[in-house]
Structure formats: structure tokens, C-alpha cells
Rosetta silent file (secondary structure, phi, psi, omega in degrees, C-alpha in Angstrom):
SEQUENCE: XXXXXXXXXXXXXXXXXXXXXXXXXXXXXXXXXXXXXXXXXXXXXXXXXXXXXXXXXXXXXXXXXXXXXXXXXXXXXXXXXXXXXXXXXXXXXXXXXXXXXXXXXXXXXXXXXXXXXXXXXXXXXXXXXXXXXXXXXXXXXXXXXXXXXXXXXXXXXXXX
SCORE:     score description
SCORE:     0.000 S_00000001
   1 L     0.000   95.705 -176.779   19.739   11.507   -4.119 S_00000001
   2 L  -112.949  -19.366 -175.794   22.578    9.265   -3.109 S_00000001
   3 L  -123.746  167.070  177.187   22.087    8.721    0.611 S_00000001
   4 H   -65.825  -30.537  177.115   19.308    7.812    2.975 S_00000001
   5 H   -64.570  -37.050  177.049   19.525   11.335    4.414 S_00000001
   6 H   -63.205  -41.475  178.479   18.741   12.696    0.955 S_00000001
   7 H   -63.865  -44.461  179.039   15.696   10.428    0.805 S_00000001
   8 H   -59.407  -39.210  178.488   14.552   11.526    4.262 S_00000001
   9 H   -64.824  -42.798  177.725   14.836   15.161    3.160 S_00000001
  10 H   -61.942  -43.180 -179.853   12.757   14.436    0.042 S_00000001
  11 H   -60.098  -48.734  179.857   10.121   12.655    2.113 S_00000001
  12 H   -62.268  -39.650 -175.195    9.835   15.580    4.545 S_00000001
  13 H   -73.530  -43.963 -168.833    9.770   18.142    1.742 S_00000001
  14 H  -104.234  -10.196 -176.538    7.377   16.522   -0.725 S_00000001
  15 H   -58.351  -50.306 -177.916    5.036   14.273    1.286 S_00000001
  16 H   -58.250  -43.877 -178.628    2.310   16.872    2.011 S_00000001
  17 H   -67.808  -41.808  179.116    2.114   18.033   -1.616 S_00000001
  18 H   -66.928  -34.803  176.149    2.200   14.495   -3.001 S_00000001
  19 H   -61.936  -45.417  177.943   -0.526   13.433   -0.531 S_00000001
  20 H   -60.989  -44.840 -178.436   -2.795   16.233   -1.776 S_00000001
  21 H   -61.333  -51.281 -177.547   -1.988   15.342   -5.381 S_00000001
  22 H   -68.852  -34.175  176.359   -2.613   11.602   -4.976 S_00000001
  23 H   -62.752  -40.103  177.471   -5.756   12.167   -2.887 S_00000001
  24 H   -63.212  -38.111 -179.573   -7.125   14.232   -5.754 S_00000001
  25 H   -75.612  -45.370 -172.515   -6.390   11.496   -8.255 S_00000001
  26 H   -89.247  -22.175  179.637   -7.458    8.524   -6.138 S_00000001
  27 L    77.120   10.260 -178.484  -10.283   10.123   -4.157 S_00000001
  28 L  -145.993  126.868  179.676   -9.119    8.476   -0.946 S_00000001
  29 H   -66.968  -36.339  179.129   -6.583    9.706    1.566 S_00000001
  30 H   -62.033  -47.600  177.552   -5.800    6.140    2.640 S_00000001
  31 H   -64.257  -36.444  178.754   -5.023    5.101   -0.944 S_00000001
  32 H   -64.088  -39.132  177.043   -3.063    8.314   -1.406 S_00000001
  33 H   -61.146  -42.800  177.030   -0.893    7.467    1.601 S_00000001
  34 H   -62.963  -42.571 -178.702   -0.142    4.092    0.044 S_00000001
  35 H   -63.952  -42.480 -179.845    0.608    5.736   -3.303 S_00000001
  36 H   -66.821  -41.823  177.727    2.978    8.279   -1.760 S_00000001
  37 H   -61.029  -45.063  178.618    4.761    5.598    0.207 S_00000001
  38 H   -64.565  -34.893  177.721    5.117    3.518   -2.937 S_00000001
  39 H   -59.660  -46.117 -179.360    6.317    6.624   -4.796 S_00000001
  40 H   -70.179  -32.457  175.388    9.207    7.096   -2.389 S_00000001
  41 H   -64.092  -47.183  178.851   10.064    3.403   -2.531 S_00000001
  42 H   -63.582  -39.371  179.075   10.207    3.584   -6.326 S_00000001
  43 H   -60.436  -43.504  179.695   12.185    6.825   -6.149 S_00000001
  44 H   -64.847  -42.717 -178.817   14.798    5.179   -3.952 S_00000001
  45 H   -66.697  -28.682 -176.992   14.974    2.144   -6.219 S_00000001
  46 L  -109.060   20.477 -175.150   15.348    4.346   -9.315 S_00000001
  47 H   -57.626  -25.887 -179.966   17.549    7.056   -7.809 S_00000001
  48 H   -69.247  -16.335 -179.528   20.216    6.431  -10.459 S_00000001
  49 H   -88.398   -6.826 -175.809   17.818    7.769  -13.155 S_00000001
  50 L   -80.751  131.492  169.800   17.454   11.171  -11.482 S_00000001
  51 L   -94.043  129.521 -174.507   19.178   14.197  -12.934 S_00000001
  52 L   -62.809  153.596 -179.036   20.037   16.576  -10.113 S_00000001
  53 L   129.330  135.643 -173.151   18.225   19.891   -9.747 S_00000001
  54 H   -60.148  -41.255  179.481   15.192   20.828   -7.693 S_00000001
  55 H   -64.649  -37.577  177.738   12.838   21.164  -10.668 S_00000001
  56 H   -66.263  -42.149 -179.252   13.938   17.780  -11.956 S_00000001
  57 H   -61.665  -47.132 -178.618   13.429   16.164   -8.551 S_00000001
  58 H   -61.794  -49.208  179.669    9.941   17.586   -8.173 S_00000001
  59 H   -62.630  -39.930 -179.920    8.854   16.594  -11.679 S_00000001
  60 H   -61.829  -46.462  179.402   10.447   13.181  -11.267 S_00000001
  61 H   -64.906  -42.779  179.434    8.568   12.524   -8.007 S_00000001
  62 H   -65.292  -36.735  177.511    5.270   13.736   -9.429 S_00000001
  63 H   -63.260  -44.837  178.150    5.715   11.531  -12.503 S_00000001
  64 H   -62.948  -43.866 -179.769    6.316    8.512  -10.272 S_00000001
  65 H   -62.959  -42.326  179.795    3.330    9.451   -8.078 S_00000001
  66 H   -61.728  -48.247 -179.410    1.072    9.897  -11.110 S_00000001
  67 H   -65.612  -37.226  177.670    2.003    6.527  -12.584 S_00000001
  68 H   -63.940  -44.996  178.986    1.640    4.858   -9.195 S_00000001
  69 H   -63.150  -41.354  178.161   -1.836    6.359   -8.725 S_00000001
  70 H   -63.179  -41.809  177.105   -2.877    5.277  -12.212 S_00000001
  71 H   -60.072  -40.353  179.201   -1.668    1.750  -11.518 S_00000001
  72 H   -65.788  -40.457  178.361   -3.717    1.731   -8.313 S_00000001
  73 H   -64.715  -42.543  178.100   -6.836    2.929  -10.170 S_00000001
  74 H   -62.396  -42.951 -179.790   -6.373    0.262  -12.833 S_00000001
  75 H   -63.522  -40.936  179.387   -5.893   -2.392  -10.161 S_00000001
  76 H   -65.351  -38.700  179.145   -9.029   -1.244   -8.328 S_00000001
  77 H   -65.989  -42.657  177.631  -11.015   -1.348  -11.556 S_00000001
  78 H   -63.908  -42.018 -178.909   -9.772   -4.865  -12.293 S_00000001
  79 H   -64.462  -35.147 -179.962  -10.529   -5.965   -8.731 S_00000001
  80 H   -65.666  -25.995  179.340  -14.072   -4.571   -8.983 S_00000001
  81 L   -76.908  -12.808 -179.009  -14.676   -6.877  -11.949 S_00000001
  82 L  -121.537  100.822 -179.141  -13.901   -9.902   -9.781 S_00000001
  83 L   -63.427  156.765  178.319  -16.152  -10.208   -6.734 S_00000001
  84 L   -62.317  121.849 -178.910  -14.724  -11.681   -3.568 S_00000001
  85 L   -70.453  141.661  175.653  -15.081  -15.422   -3.923 S_00000001
  86 L   -91.278  135.352  179.825  -17.059  -17.199   -1.250 S_00000001
  87 L   -63.677  145.530  179.309  -15.393  -20.343    0.059 S_00000001
  88 L   -65.720  -37.658  174.955  -17.046  -23.565   -0.970 S_00000001
  89 L  -134.111  157.823 -177.228  -16.938  -24.771    2.599 S_00000001
  90 L   -63.678  134.841  175.916  -16.272  -22.932    5.819 S_00000001
  91 L   -71.259  132.079  178.132  -12.611  -22.522    6.682 S_00000001
  92 L   -65.610  136.514  176.459  -11.842  -24.218    9.964 S_00000001
  93 L    86.449   -1.600  178.468  -11.003  -21.760   12.689 S_00000001
  94 L  -114.784  114.535  179.817  -12.492  -18.698   10.983 S_00000001
  95 L   -72.656  164.203  176.664  -15.763  -17.490   12.474 S_00000001
  96 H   -61.129  -37.566  179.327  -18.459  -15.838   10.386 S_00000001
  97 H   -63.571  -44.689  179.220  -17.670  -12.548   12.151 S_00000001
  98 H   -66.907  -39.886  179.141  -13.971  -12.790   11.230 S_00000001
  99 H   -62.240  -43.050  178.920  -14.803  -13.803    7.666 S_00000001
 100 H   -63.807  -40.375  178.429  -17.083  -10.774    7.279 S_00000001
 101 H   -65.897  -42.015  177.663  -14.377   -8.502    8.695 S_00000001
 102 H   -62.036  -38.905  179.863  -11.769   -9.985    6.346 S_00000001
 103 H   -67.879  -18.073  177.027  -14.094   -9.435    3.394 S_00000001
 104 L   -77.995  -15.021  179.019  -14.274   -5.735    4.313 S_00000001
 105 L   -82.050  160.367  174.708  -10.522   -5.446    3.620 S_00000001
 106 L   -66.366  159.821 -179.884   -9.050   -4.857    0.181 S_00000001
 107 H   -55.770  -41.336  179.770   -7.950   -7.981   -1.675 S_00000001
 108 H   -66.265  -44.666 -179.786   -4.258   -7.288   -0.992 S_00000001
 109 H   -63.060  -41.572  178.894   -4.841   -6.612    2.707 S_00000001
 110 H   -62.685  -43.188  179.140   -6.974   -9.734    3.017 S_00000001
 111 H   -63.237  -42.953  179.566   -4.286  -11.788    1.279 S_00000001
 112 H   -61.715  -43.132  179.442   -1.572  -10.392    3.555 S_00000001
 113 H   -60.851  -46.723 -178.305   -3.589  -11.233    6.661 S_00000001
 114 H   -66.638  -43.089 -178.866   -4.196  -14.777    5.503 S_00000001
 115 H   -65.419  -41.276 -178.537   -0.633  -15.324    4.314 S_00000001
 116 H   -75.028  -48.825 -172.164    0.931  -13.981    7.514 S_00000001
 117 H   -80.385  -51.957 -175.490   -1.481  -15.380   10.097 S_00000001
 118 H   -79.587  -36.502 -175.431   -2.720  -18.640    8.608 S_00000001
 119 L  -102.529   -8.398  177.090    0.307  -19.580    6.523 S_00000001
 120 L    63.519   28.538 -178.464    3.049  -17.988    8.650 S_00000001
 121 L   -73.933  146.065  175.384    4.822  -16.462    5.642 S_00000001
 122 L   -89.132  171.957 -174.819    7.615  -13.976    6.203 S_00000001
 123 H   -69.045  -27.876  176.742    7.849  -10.633    4.400 S_00000001
 124 H   -64.277  -42.021  177.863   10.506  -11.879    1.975 S_00000001
 125 H   -65.883  -41.415  179.158    8.074  -14.557    0.764 S_00000001
 126 H   -63.264  -38.723  179.025    5.255  -12.010    0.535 S_00000001
 127 H   -62.157  -40.419  178.359    7.501   -9.705   -1.511 S_00000001
 128 H   -67.818  -38.467 -178.973    8.146  -12.527   -3.980 S_00000001
 129 H   -66.494  -48.866 -172.188    4.440  -13.384   -4.175 S_00000001
 130 H   -94.616   -8.683 -179.347    3.147   -9.853   -4.682 S_00000001
 131 L    67.174   28.590  179.949    6.107   -8.299   -6.474 S_00000001
 132 L  -123.376  155.450 -179.648    6.193   -5.490   -3.919 S_00000001
 133 L   -64.736  141.633 -179.586    8.959   -4.444   -1.517 S_00000001
 134 H   -56.440  -42.511  179.197    8.947   -6.196    1.849 S_00000001
 135 H   -61.566  -37.298  176.932    8.951   -2.895    3.844 S_00000001
 136 H   -62.930  -45.082 -179.623    5.842   -1.761    1.970 S_00000001
 137 H   -66.109  -33.900  177.207    4.122   -5.057    2.694 S_00000001
 138 H   -63.074  -44.862  178.852    5.115   -4.832    6.355 S_00000001
 139 H   -66.246  -43.474 -179.113    3.456   -1.409    6.586 S_00000001
 140 H   -62.482  -41.939  177.986    0.467   -2.562    4.588 S_00000001
 141 H   -62.898  -43.116 -179.787    0.052   -5.611    6.843 S_00000001
 142 H   -61.075  -43.799  178.087    0.277   -3.438    9.941 S_00000001
 143 H   -65.649  -40.795  179.857   -2.434   -1.136    8.617 S_00000001
 144 H   -64.237  -40.377  179.554   -4.599   -4.078    7.593 S_00000001
 145 H   -63.521  -43.241  178.714   -4.241   -5.616   11.038 S_00000001
 146 H   -64.646  -41.010  179.703   -5.276   -2.333   12.681 S_00000001
 147 H   -65.985  -42.367  178.270   -8.228   -1.972   10.320 S_00000001
 148 H   -61.545  -42.740  178.209   -9.312   -5.551   10.955 S_00000001
 149 H   -61.987  -41.198  179.544   -9.113   -4.984   14.719 S_00000001
 150 H   -65.190  -40.479  179.039  -11.216   -1.821   14.374 S_00000001
 151 H   -63.868  -44.965 -179.842  -13.835   -3.649   12.310 S_00000001
 152 H   -66.033  -39.083  179.151  -14.020   -6.464   14.841 S_00000001
 153 H   -66.742  -39.864  178.220  -14.181   -4.020   17.755 S_00000001
 154 H   -61.031  -37.496  178.283  -16.933   -2.066   16.008 S_00000001
 155 H   -64.357  -33.090  178.027  -18.875   -5.331   15.692 S_00000001
 156 H   -64.132  -37.729 -178.041  -18.664   -5.858   19.465 S_00000001
 157 H   -75.692  -21.337  178.642  -20.386   -2.518   20.072 S_00000001
 158 H   -67.310  -27.080 -178.503  -23.180   -3.333   17.617 S_00000001
 159 L   -77.334  -17.013 -175.331  -24.370   -6.079   19.989 S_00000001
 160 L   -75.941    0.000    0.000  -24.814   -3.658   22.922 S_00000001
């Protein structure tokens, strides 16, 4: 895998199988999508470690996916041990409805929303903070924003 075209071919070929695999491990299709995306990011970053051959590529990708899924499970377990802290005083400009919607997001998604919207951080800064690639964080932020919008929209219909 030396070119971006090679990566695109791998993504097209292995994404469905890796999604099924990661969904089975993580129990969530959404988390599995994140894991598969992270798997391909890691694969691209570590492409120099790959020995050519289809069986090697498949095993290599599955190994990366497995370790990525395990890391996600460990992170979720650690996060479950630390409840979402309640602010000591109300943040100015954040309504109770928005705060409740933000608390429905995962800790990383909530952090990305706050860092991007309230602090105006760019993706390079977020990558340094979280130790994750900027393109991954851009996608994660986009998904978090869509999820937050859906939660807020759902709240509007509850009042009807």
C-alpha cells in the first residue's frame, strides 16, 4: 500500500467486513464505524510495516481493527467510572436544554463541540490535545454536531 489509490481500494474492499467485525466486538454500529475509520487511518500511518500479499493485508487490517476496538472498550470502561461532572455554576450562554443535549454526547464529542464552538480551536489544535488525527476529529465533530442537532430537534417535538 504505497499510494492513496491503494488505500481507497482497501477501504472499498474491507470496510463491510471490518464493520461487521467491529460491531460484533463493540456492540454498536456507530462505534464500529469510528473503529473502522480509525483502523484505516492507522493502516495508512503504518503502511511501511505491511508485508505485501492479500492474506497479510487482511490479517494486518483485522489486527489493527481488533486493537482499535479493544482500546475503545477500555476507554469506554474508564469513562464509565467517571461520571459527567456538573458545572459548579451555570455556564453563561448555555441553556439547560443545550447542556442536557451536550451531556447526551460521548465525552470526546462533547469536548470537541465545546472546543470548536466555545473556544474556536482549529483541528490542528484538537489533534494535539486529543492525540488523534485532525481528519478523524473533523469527521467526529461533524457527527457530533449532527447528533446534537437531532437531540435538540427531538426536544422541540416533545413540547408539542
